[in-house]
GROMACS .gro file of N, CA and C in nm:
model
  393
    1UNK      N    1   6.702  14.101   5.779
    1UNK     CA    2   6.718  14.004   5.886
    1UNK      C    3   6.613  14.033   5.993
    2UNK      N    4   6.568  13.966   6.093
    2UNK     CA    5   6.446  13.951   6.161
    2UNK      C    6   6.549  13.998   6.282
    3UNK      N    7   6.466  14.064   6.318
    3UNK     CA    8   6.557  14.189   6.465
    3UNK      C    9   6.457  14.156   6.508
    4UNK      N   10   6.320  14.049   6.580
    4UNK     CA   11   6.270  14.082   6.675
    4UNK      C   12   6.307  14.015   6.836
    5UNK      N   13   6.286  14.072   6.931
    5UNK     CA   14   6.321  14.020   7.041
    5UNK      C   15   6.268  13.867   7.080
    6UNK      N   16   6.352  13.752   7.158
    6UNK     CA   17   6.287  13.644   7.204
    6UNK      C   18   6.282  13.581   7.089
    7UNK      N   19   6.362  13.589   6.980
    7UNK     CA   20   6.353  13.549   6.832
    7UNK      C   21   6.468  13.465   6.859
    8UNK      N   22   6.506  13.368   6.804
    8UNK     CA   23   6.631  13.299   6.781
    8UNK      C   24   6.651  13.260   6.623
    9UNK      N   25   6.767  13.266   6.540
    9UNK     CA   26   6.782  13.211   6.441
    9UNK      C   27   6.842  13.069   6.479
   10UNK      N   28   6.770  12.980   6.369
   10UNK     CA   29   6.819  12.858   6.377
   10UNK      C   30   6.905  12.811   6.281
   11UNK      N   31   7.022  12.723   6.209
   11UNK     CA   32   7.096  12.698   6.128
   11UNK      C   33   7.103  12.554   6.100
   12UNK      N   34   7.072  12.514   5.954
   12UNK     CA   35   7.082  12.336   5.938
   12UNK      C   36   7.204  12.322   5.907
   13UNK      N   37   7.199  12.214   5.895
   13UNK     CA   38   7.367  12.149   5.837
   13UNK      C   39   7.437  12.203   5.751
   14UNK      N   40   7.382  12.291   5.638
   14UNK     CA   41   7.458  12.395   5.509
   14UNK      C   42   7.501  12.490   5.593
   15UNK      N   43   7.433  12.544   5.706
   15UNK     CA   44   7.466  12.661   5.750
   15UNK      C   45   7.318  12.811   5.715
   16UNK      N   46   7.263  12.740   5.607
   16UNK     CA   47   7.151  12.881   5.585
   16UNK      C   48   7.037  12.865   5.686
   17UNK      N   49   7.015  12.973   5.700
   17UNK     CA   50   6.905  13.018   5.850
   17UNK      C   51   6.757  12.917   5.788
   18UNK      N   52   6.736  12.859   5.918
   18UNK     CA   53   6.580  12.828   5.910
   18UNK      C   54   6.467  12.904   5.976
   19UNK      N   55   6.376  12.876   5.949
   19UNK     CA   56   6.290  12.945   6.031
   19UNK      C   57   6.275  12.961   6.210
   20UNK      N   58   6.274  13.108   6.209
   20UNK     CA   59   6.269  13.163   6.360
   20UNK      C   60   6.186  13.094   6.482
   21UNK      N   61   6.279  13.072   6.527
   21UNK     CA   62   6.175  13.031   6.674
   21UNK      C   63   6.205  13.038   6.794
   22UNK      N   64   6.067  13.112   6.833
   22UNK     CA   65   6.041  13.203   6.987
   22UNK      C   66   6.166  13.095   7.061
   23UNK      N   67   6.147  13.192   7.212
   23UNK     CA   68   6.258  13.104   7.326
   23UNK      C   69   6.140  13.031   7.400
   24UNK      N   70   6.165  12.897   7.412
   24UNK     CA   71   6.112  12.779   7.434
   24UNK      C   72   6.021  12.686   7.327
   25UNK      N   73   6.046  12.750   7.219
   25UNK     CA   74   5.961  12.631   7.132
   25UNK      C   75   6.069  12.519   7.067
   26UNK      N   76   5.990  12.415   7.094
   26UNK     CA   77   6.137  12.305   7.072
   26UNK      C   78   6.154  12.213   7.158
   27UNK      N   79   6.088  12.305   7.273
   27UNK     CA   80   6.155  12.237   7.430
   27UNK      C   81   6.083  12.111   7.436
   28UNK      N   82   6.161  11.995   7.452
   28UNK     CA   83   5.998  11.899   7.488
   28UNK      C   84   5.942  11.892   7.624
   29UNK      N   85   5.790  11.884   7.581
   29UNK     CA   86   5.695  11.917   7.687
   29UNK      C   87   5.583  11.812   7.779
   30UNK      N   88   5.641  11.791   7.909
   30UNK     CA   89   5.490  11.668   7.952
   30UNK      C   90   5.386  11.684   7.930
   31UNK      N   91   5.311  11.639   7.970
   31UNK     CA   92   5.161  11.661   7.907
   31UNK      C   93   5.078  11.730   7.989
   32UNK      N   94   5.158  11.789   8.093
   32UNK     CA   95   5.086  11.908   8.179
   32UNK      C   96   5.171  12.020   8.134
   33UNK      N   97   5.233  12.016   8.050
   33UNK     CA   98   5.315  12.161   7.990
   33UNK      C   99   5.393  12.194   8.065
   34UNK      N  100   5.481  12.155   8.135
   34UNK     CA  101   5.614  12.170   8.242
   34UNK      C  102   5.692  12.060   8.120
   35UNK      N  103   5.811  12.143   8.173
   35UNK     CA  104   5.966  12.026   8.081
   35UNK      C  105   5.983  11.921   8.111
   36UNK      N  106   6.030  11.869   8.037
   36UNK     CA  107   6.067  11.681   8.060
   36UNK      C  108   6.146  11.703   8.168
   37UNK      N  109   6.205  11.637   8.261
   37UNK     CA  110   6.319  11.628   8.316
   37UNK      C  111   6.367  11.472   8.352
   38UNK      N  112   6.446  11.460   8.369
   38UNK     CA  113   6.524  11.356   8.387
   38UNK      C  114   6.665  11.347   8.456
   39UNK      N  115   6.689  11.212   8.498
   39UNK     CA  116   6.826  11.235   8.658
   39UNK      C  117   6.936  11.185   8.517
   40UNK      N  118   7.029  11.219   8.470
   40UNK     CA  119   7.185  11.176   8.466
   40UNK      C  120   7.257  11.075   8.542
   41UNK      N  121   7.240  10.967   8.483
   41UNK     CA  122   7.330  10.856   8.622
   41UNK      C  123   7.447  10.826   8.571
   42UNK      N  124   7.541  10.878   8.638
   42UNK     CA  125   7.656  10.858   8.592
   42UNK      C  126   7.666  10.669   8.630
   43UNK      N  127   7.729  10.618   8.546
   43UNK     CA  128   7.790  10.485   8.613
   43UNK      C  129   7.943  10.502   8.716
   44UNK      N  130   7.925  10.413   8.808
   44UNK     CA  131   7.980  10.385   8.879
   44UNK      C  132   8.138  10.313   8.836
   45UNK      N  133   8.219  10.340   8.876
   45UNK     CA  134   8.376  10.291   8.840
   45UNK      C  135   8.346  10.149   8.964
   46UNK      N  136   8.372  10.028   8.926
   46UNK     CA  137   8.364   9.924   8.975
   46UNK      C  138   8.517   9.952   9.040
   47UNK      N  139   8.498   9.913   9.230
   47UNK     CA  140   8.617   9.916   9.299
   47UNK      C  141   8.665   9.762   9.313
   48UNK      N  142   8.814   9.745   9.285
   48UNK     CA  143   8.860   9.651   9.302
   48UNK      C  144   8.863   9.617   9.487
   49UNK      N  145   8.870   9.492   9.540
   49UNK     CA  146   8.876   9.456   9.618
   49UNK      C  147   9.062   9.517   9.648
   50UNK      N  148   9.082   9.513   9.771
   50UNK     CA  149   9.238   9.554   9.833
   50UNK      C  150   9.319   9.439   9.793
   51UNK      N  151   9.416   9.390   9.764
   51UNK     CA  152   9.481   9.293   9.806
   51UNK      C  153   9.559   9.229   9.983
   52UNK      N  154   9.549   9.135   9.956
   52UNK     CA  155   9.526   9.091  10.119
   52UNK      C  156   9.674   9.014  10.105
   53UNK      N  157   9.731   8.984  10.248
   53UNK     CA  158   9.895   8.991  10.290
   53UNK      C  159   9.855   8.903  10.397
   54UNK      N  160   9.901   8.753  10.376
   54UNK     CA  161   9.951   8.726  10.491
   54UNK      C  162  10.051   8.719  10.629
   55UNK      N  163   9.963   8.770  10.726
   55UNK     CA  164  10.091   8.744  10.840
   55UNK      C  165  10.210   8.658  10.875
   56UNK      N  166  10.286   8.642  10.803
   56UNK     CA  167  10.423   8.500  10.858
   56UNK      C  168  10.484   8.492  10.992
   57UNK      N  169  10.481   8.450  11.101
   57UNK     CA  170  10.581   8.430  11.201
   57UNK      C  171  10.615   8.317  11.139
   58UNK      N  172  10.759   8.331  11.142
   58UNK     CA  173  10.909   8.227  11.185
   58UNK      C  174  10.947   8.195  11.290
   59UNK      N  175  10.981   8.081  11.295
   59UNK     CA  176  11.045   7.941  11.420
   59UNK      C  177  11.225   8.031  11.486
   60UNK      N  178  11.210   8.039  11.580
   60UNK     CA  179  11.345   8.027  11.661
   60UNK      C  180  11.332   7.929  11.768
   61UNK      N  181  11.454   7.933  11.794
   61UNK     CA  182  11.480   7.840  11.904
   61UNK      C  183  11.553   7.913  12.070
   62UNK      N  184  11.452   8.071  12.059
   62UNK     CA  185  11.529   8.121  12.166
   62UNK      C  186  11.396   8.198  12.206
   63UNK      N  187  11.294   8.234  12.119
   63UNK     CA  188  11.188   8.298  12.224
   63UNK      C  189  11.077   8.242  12.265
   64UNK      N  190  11.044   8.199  12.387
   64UNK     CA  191  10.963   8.078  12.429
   64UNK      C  192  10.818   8.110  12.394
   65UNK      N  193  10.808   7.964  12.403
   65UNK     CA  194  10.619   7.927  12.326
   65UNK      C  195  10.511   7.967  12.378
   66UNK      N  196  10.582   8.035  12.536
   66UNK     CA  197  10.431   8.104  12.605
   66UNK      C  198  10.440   8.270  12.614
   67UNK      N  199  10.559   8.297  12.515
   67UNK     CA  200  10.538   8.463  12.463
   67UNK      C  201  10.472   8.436  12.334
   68UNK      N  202  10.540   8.332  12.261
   68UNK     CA  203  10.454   8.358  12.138
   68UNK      C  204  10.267   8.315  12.106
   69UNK      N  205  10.243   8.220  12.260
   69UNK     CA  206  10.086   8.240  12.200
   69UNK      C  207  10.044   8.343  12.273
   70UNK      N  208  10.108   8.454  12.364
   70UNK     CA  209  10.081   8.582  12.393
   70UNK      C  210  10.090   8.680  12.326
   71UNK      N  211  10.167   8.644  12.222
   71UNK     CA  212  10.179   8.751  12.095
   71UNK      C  213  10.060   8.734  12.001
   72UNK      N  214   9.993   8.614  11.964
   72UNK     CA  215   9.953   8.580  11.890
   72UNK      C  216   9.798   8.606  11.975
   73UNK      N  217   9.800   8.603  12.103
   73UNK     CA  218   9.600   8.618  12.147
   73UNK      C  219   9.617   8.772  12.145
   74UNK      N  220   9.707   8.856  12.201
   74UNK     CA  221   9.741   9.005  12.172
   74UNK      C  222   9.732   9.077  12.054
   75UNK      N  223   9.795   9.032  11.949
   75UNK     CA  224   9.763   9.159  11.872
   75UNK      C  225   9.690   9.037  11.716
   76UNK      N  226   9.662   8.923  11.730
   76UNK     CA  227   9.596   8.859  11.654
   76UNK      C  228   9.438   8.858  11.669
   77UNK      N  229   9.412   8.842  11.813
   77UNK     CA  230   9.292   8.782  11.873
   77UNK      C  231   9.245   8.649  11.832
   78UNK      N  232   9.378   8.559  11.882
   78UNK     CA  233   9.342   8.424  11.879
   78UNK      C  234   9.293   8.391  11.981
   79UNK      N  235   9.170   8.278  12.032
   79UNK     CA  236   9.211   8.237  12.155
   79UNK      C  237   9.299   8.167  12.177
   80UNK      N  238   9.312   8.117  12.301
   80UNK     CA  239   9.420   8.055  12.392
   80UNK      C  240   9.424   7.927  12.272
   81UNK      N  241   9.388   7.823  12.265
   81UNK     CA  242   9.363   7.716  12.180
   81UNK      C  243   9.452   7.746  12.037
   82UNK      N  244   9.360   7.842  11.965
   82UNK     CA  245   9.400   7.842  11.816
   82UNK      C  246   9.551   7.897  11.854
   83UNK      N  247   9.596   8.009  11.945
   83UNK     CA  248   9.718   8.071  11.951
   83UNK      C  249   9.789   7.952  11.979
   84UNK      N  250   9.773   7.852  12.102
   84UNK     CA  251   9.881   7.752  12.074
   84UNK      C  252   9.858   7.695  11.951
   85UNK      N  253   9.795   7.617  11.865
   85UNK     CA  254   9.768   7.576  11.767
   85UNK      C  255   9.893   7.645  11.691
   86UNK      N  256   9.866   7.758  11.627
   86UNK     CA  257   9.936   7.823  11.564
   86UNK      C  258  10.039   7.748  11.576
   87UNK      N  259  10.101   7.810  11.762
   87UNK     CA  260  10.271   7.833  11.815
   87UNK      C  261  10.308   7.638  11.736
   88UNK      N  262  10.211   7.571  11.765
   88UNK     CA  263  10.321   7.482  11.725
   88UNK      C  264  10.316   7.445  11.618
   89UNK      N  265  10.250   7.484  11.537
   89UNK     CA  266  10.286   7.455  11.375
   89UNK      C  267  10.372   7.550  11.354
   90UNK      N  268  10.411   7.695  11.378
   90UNK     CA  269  10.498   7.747  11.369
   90UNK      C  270  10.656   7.652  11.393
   91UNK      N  271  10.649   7.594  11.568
   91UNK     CA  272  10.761   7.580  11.613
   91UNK      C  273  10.777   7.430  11.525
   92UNK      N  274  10.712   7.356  11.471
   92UNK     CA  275  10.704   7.223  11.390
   92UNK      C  276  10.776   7.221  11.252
   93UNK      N  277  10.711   7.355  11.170
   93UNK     CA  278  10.724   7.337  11.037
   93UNK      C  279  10.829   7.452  11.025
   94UNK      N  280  10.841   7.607  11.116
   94UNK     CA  281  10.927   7.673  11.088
   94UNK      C  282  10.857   7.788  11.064
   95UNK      N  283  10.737   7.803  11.004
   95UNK     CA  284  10.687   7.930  10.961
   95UNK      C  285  10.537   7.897  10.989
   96UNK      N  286  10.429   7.998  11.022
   96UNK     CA  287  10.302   7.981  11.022
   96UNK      C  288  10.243   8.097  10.974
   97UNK      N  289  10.113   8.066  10.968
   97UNK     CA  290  10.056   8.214  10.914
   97UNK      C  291   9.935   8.250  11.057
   98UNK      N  292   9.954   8.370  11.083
   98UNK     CA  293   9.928   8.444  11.179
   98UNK      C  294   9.752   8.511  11.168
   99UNK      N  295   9.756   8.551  11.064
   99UNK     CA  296   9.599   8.634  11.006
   99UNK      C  297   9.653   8.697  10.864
  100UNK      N  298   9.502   8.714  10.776
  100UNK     CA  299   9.512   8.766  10.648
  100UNK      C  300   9.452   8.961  10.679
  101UNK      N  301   9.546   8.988  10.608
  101UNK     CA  302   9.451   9.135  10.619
  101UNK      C  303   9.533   9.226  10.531
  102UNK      N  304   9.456   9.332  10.506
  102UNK     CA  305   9.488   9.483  10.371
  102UNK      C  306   9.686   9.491  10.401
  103UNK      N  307   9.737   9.509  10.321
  103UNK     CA  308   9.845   9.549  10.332
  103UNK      C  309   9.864   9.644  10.444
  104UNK      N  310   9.794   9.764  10.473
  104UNK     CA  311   9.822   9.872  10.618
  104UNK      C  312   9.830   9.782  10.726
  105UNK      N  313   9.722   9.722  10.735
  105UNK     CA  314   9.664   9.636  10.868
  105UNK      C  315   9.806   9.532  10.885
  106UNK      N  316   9.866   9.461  10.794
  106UNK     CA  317   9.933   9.416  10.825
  106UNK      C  318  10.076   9.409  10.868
  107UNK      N  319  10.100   9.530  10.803
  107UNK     CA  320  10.243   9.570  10.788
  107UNK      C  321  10.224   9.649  10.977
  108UNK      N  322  10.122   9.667  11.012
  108UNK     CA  323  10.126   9.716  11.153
  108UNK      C  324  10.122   9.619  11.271
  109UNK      N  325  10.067   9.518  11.204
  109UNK     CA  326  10.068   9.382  11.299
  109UNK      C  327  10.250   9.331  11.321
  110UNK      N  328  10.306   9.314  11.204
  110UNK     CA  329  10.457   9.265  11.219
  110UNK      C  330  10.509   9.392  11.239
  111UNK      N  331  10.484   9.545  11.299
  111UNK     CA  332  10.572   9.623  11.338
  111UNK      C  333  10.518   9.586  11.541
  112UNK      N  334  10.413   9.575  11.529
  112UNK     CA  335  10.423   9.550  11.674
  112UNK      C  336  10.410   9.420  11.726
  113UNK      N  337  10.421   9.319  11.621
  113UNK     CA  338  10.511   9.185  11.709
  113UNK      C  339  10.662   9.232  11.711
  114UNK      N  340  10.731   9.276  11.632
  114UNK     CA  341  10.840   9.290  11.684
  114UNK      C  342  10.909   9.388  11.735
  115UNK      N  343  10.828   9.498  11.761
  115UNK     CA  344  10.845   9.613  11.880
  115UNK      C  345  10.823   9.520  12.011
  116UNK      N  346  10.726   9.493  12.066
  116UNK     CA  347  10.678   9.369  12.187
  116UNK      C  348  10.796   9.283  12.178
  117UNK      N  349  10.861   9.200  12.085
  117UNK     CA  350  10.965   9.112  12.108
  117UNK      C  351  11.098   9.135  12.140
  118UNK      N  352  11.160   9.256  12.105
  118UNK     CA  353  11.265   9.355  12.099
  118UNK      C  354  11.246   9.430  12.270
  119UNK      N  355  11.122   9.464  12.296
  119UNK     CA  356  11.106   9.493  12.442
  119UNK      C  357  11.171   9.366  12.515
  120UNK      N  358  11.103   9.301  12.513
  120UNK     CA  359  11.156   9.174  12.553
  120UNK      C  360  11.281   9.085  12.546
  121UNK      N  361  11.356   9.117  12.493
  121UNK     CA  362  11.474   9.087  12.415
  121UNK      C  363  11.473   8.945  12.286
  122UNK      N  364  11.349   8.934  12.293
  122UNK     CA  365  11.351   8.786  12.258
  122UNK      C  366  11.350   8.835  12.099
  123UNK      N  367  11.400   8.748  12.000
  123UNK     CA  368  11.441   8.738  11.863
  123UNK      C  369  11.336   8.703  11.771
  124UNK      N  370  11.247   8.697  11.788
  124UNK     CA  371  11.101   8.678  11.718
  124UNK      C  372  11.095   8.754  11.563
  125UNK      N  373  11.090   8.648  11.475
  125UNK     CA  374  11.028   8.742  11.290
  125UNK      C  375  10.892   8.695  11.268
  126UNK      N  376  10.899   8.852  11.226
  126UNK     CA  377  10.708   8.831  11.171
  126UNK      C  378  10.793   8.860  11.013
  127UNK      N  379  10.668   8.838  10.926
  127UNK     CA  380  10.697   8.919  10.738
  127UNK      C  381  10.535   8.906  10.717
  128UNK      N  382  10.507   8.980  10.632
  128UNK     CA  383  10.445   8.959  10.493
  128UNK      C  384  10.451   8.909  10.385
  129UNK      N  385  10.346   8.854  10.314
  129UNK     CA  386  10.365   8.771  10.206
  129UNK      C  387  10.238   8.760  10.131
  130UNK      N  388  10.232   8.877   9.990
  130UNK     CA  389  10.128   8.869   9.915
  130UNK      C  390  10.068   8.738   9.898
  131UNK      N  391   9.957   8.726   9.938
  131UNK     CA  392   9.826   8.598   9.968
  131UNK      C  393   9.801   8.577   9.756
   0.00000   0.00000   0.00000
């Protein structure tokens, strides 16, 4: 057997030794004699978009129309206009939609319309409702 140093045995598919070869022959080489190299790009996992939740306020007939377009320029950022807008398709049809946004974002919007309404005593429902 070939004991010399910097020697490697090589093995084909049967398994019997092929001929010896030094450490780095094999390697492929640029044409200035430095190693190939090359970047690994992993692909990218395509991110789904969030799913989005609309805001619902519901119609009563006990908390007045100039808290609710104060609720609605407050933690919506409607102006004055679109917030009444809203209030009376709300107070018309019974339910309106308030703003679209990520499930977190929203579920924090209907905890502080009705923290603000509960201060107030007034009876005001917000919900969510997968868009």
């Amino acid at each position: 057997m070939d004991q010399r140093p910097a020697m490697h045995r090589r093995f084909d598919s049967t398994d019997r030794p092929m001929a010896p070869v030094t450490a780095g022959e094999g390697d492929k080489r640029e044409e200035g004699g430095g190693p190939v190299t090359g970047v690994v790009v992993k692909p990218r996992p395509k991110t789904k978009k969030p799913a989005m939740y609309k805001v619902l306020m519901l119609n009563d007939d006990y908390t007045p129309m100039e808290f609710v377009v104060h609720v609605l320029e407050r933690f919506f950022q409607k102006s004055r206009d679109e917030a009444t807008r809203i209030m009376l398709h709300v107070h018309r049809r019974g339910v309106g939609v308030c703003g679209v946004y990520t499930y977190e974002v929203a579920e924090t919007k209907v905890t502080q319309v009705m923290d603000l309404a509960r201060q107030n005593q007034h009876p005001l429902q917000c919900t969510i409702e997968k868009e």
